[in-house]
Coordinates of C-alpha atoms in Angstrom, one line a residue:
X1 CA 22.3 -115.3 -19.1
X2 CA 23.0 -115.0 -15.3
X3 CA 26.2 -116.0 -15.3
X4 CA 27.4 -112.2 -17.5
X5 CA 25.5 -110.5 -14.9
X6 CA 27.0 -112.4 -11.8
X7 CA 30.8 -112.0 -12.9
X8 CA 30.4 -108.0 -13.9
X9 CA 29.2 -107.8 -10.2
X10 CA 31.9 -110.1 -8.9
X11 CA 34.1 -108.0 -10.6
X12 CA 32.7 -104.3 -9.4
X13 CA 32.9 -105.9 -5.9
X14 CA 36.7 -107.1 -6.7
X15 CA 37.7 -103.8 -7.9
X16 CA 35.5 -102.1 -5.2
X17 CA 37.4 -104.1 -2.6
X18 CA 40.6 -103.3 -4.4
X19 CA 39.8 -99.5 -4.7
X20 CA 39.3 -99.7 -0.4
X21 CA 42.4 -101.8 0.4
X22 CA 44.9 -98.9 -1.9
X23 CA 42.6 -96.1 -0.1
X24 CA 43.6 -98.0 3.2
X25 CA 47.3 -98.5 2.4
X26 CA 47.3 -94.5 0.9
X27 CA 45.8 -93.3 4.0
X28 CA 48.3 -95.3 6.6
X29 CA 51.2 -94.3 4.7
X30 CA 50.2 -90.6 4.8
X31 CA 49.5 -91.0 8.6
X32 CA 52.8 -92.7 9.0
X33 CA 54.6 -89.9 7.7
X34 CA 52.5 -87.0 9.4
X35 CA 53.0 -88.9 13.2
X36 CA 57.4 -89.1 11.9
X37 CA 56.9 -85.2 10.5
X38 CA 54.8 -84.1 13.4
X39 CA 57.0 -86.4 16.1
X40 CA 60.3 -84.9 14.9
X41 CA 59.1 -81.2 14.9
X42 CA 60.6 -81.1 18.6
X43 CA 64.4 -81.2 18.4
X44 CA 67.4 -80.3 20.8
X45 CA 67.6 -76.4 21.4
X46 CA 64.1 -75.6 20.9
X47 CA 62.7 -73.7 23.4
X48 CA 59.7 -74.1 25.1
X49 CA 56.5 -71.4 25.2
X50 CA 53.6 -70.9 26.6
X51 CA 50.8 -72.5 24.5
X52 CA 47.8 -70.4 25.5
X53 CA 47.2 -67.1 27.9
X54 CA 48.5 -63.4 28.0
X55 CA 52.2 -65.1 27.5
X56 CA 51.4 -67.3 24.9
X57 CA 54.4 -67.6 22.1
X58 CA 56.6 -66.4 25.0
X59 CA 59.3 -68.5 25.9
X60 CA 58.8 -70.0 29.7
X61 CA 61.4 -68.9 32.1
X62 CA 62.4 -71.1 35.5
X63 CA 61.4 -68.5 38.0
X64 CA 58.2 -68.1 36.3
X65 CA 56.9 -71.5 37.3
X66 CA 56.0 -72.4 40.8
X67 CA 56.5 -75.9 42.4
X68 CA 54.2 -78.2 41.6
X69 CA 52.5 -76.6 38.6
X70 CA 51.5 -78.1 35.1
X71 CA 51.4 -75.7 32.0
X72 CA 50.8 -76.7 28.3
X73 CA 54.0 -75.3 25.7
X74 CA 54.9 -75.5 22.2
X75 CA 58.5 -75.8 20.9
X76 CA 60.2 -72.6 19.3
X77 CA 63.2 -73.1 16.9
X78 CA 65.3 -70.7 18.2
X79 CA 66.8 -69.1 15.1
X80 CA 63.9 -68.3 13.1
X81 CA 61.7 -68.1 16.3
X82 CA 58.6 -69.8 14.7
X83 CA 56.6 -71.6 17.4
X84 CA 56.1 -75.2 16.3
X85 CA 52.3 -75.4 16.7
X86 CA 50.5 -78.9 16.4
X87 CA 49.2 -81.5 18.3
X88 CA 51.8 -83.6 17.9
X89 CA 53.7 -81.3 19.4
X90 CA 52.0 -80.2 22.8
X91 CA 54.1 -80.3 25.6
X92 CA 52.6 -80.6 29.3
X93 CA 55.5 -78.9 31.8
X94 CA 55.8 -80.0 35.5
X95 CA 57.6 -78.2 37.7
X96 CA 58.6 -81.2 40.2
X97 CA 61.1 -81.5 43.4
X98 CA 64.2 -82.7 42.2
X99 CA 64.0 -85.6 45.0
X100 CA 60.8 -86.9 44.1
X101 CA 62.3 -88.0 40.8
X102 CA 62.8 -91.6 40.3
X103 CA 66.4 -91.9 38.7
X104 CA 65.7 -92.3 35.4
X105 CA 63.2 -89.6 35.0
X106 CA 66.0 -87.4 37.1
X107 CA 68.4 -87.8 33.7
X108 CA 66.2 -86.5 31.6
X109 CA 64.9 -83.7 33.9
X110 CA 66.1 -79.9 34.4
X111 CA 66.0 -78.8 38.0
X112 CA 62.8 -80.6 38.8
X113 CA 60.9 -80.0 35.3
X114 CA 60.1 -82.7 33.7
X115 CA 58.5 -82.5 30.2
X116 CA 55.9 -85.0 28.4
X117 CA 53.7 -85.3 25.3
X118 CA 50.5 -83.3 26.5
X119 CA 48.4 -86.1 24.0
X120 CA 47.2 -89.0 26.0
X121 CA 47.8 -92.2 25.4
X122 CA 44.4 -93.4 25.6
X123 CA 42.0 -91.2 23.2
X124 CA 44.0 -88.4 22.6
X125 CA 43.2 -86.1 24.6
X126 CA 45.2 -83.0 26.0
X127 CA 46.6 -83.1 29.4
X128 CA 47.0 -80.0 30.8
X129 CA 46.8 -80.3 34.8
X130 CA 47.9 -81.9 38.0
X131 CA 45.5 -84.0 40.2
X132 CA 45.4 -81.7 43.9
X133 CA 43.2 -84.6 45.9
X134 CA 43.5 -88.5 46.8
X135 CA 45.6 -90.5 44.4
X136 CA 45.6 -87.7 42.1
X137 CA 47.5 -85.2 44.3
X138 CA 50.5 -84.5 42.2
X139 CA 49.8 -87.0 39.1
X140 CA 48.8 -85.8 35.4
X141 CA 45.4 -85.9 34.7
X142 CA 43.7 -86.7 31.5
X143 CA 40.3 -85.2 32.9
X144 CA 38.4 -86.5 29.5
X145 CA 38.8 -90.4 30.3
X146 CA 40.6 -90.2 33.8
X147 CA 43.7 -91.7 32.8
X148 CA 46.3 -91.0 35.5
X149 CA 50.5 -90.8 34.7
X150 CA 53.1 -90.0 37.5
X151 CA 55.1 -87.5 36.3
X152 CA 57.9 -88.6 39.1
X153 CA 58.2 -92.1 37.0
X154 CA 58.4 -91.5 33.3
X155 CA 54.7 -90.7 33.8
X156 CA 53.5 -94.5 33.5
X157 CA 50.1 -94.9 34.0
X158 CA 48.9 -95.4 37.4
X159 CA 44.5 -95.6 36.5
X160 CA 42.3 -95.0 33.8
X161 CA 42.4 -97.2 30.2
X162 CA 46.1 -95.8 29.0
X163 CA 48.0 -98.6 28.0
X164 CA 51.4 -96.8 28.1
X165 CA 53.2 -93.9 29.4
X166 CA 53.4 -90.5 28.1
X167 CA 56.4 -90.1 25.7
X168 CA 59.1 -88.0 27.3
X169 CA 61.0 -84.5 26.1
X170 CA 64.6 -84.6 28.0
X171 CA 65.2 -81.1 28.9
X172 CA 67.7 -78.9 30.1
X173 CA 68.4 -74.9 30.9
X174 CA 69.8 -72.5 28.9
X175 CA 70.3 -69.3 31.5
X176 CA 66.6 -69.2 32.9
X177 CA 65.2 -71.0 29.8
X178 CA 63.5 -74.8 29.3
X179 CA 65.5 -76.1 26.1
X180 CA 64.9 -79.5 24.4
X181 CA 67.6 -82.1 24.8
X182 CA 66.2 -83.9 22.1
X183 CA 63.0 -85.0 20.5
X184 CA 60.4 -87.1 22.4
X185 CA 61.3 -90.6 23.9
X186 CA 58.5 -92.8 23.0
X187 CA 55.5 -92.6 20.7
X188 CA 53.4 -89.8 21.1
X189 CA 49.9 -90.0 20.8
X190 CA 47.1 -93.1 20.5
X191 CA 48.3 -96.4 20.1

């Protein structure tokens, strides 16, 4: 008599388990494609705008910045002019002196802007600023966990619990505009 009743609950804990294990699977395949969908939305041309403020949507001219400065953008495809929006997507700007840059960094760079993934690599949070005191001065500042990237270096982590750099968006000018060279280098986002 036990034994019926032990195997129909050995077998709503198999299918239970094997129920979870498809959900799992589902769910990391759909995340898989959202990070390539979201990670490609950045592509060579696109110019950068503002994310946020009275010029938000507008597209971010060179003498509008000022030496070291941080600004948050977006990507806009420039022939339908739709700003792509997303997290994936956020861009942190830093307006850098060209001689600061270490070499490689300097390839990928547009007259001393450099351009990252605004997501940090630690939980995900946006990055939005420069340090302006200590060790900080001059280094991008995740102010939610206090992971620290040099923006002069490929923006590897110099403090905090990032594991990795920010992922990189080569850039280049297009009269006074910031233009993607390309999509991001590197993963964007958590590990």
């Amino acid at each position: 008599m036990h034994k019926p009743e032990y195997t129909a609950k050995a077998r709503l804990l198999k299918r239970r388990e094997t129920l979870q294990a498809g959900l799992g699977a589902c769910t990391g395949l759909l995340l898989g494609r959202t990070f390539a969908q979201e990670n490609s939305l950045v592509a060579a041309g696109d110019v950068l705008v503002y994310a946020s403020g009275d010029k938000a949507d507008q597209p971010i001219l060179v003498n509008q910045v000022g030496p070291n400065k941080a600004l948050n953008a977006y990507p806009m495809d420039p022939s339908s002019q739709v700003v792509k929006k997303g997290l994936k997507t956020l861009i942190v700007l830093v307006r850098l002196d060209p001689k600061t840059l270490d070499a490689n960094t300097a390839k990928y760079a547009a007259n001393g802007f450099v351009a990252y993934s605004a997501i940090c690599t630690h939980q995900g949070c946006p990055i939005s600023q420069l340090g302006e005191v200590g060790s900080r001065k001059g280094k991008l500042v995740c102010t939610c966990h206090g992971a620290v990237y040099d923006p002069t270096a490929g923006a590897k982590v110099l403090g905090g619990l990032a594991k990795r750099p920010l992922a990189l968006l080569p850039l280049k000018l297009q009269g006074q505009n910031l233009v993607a060279a390309g999509g991001f280098i590197g993963k964007v986002g958590v590990d």
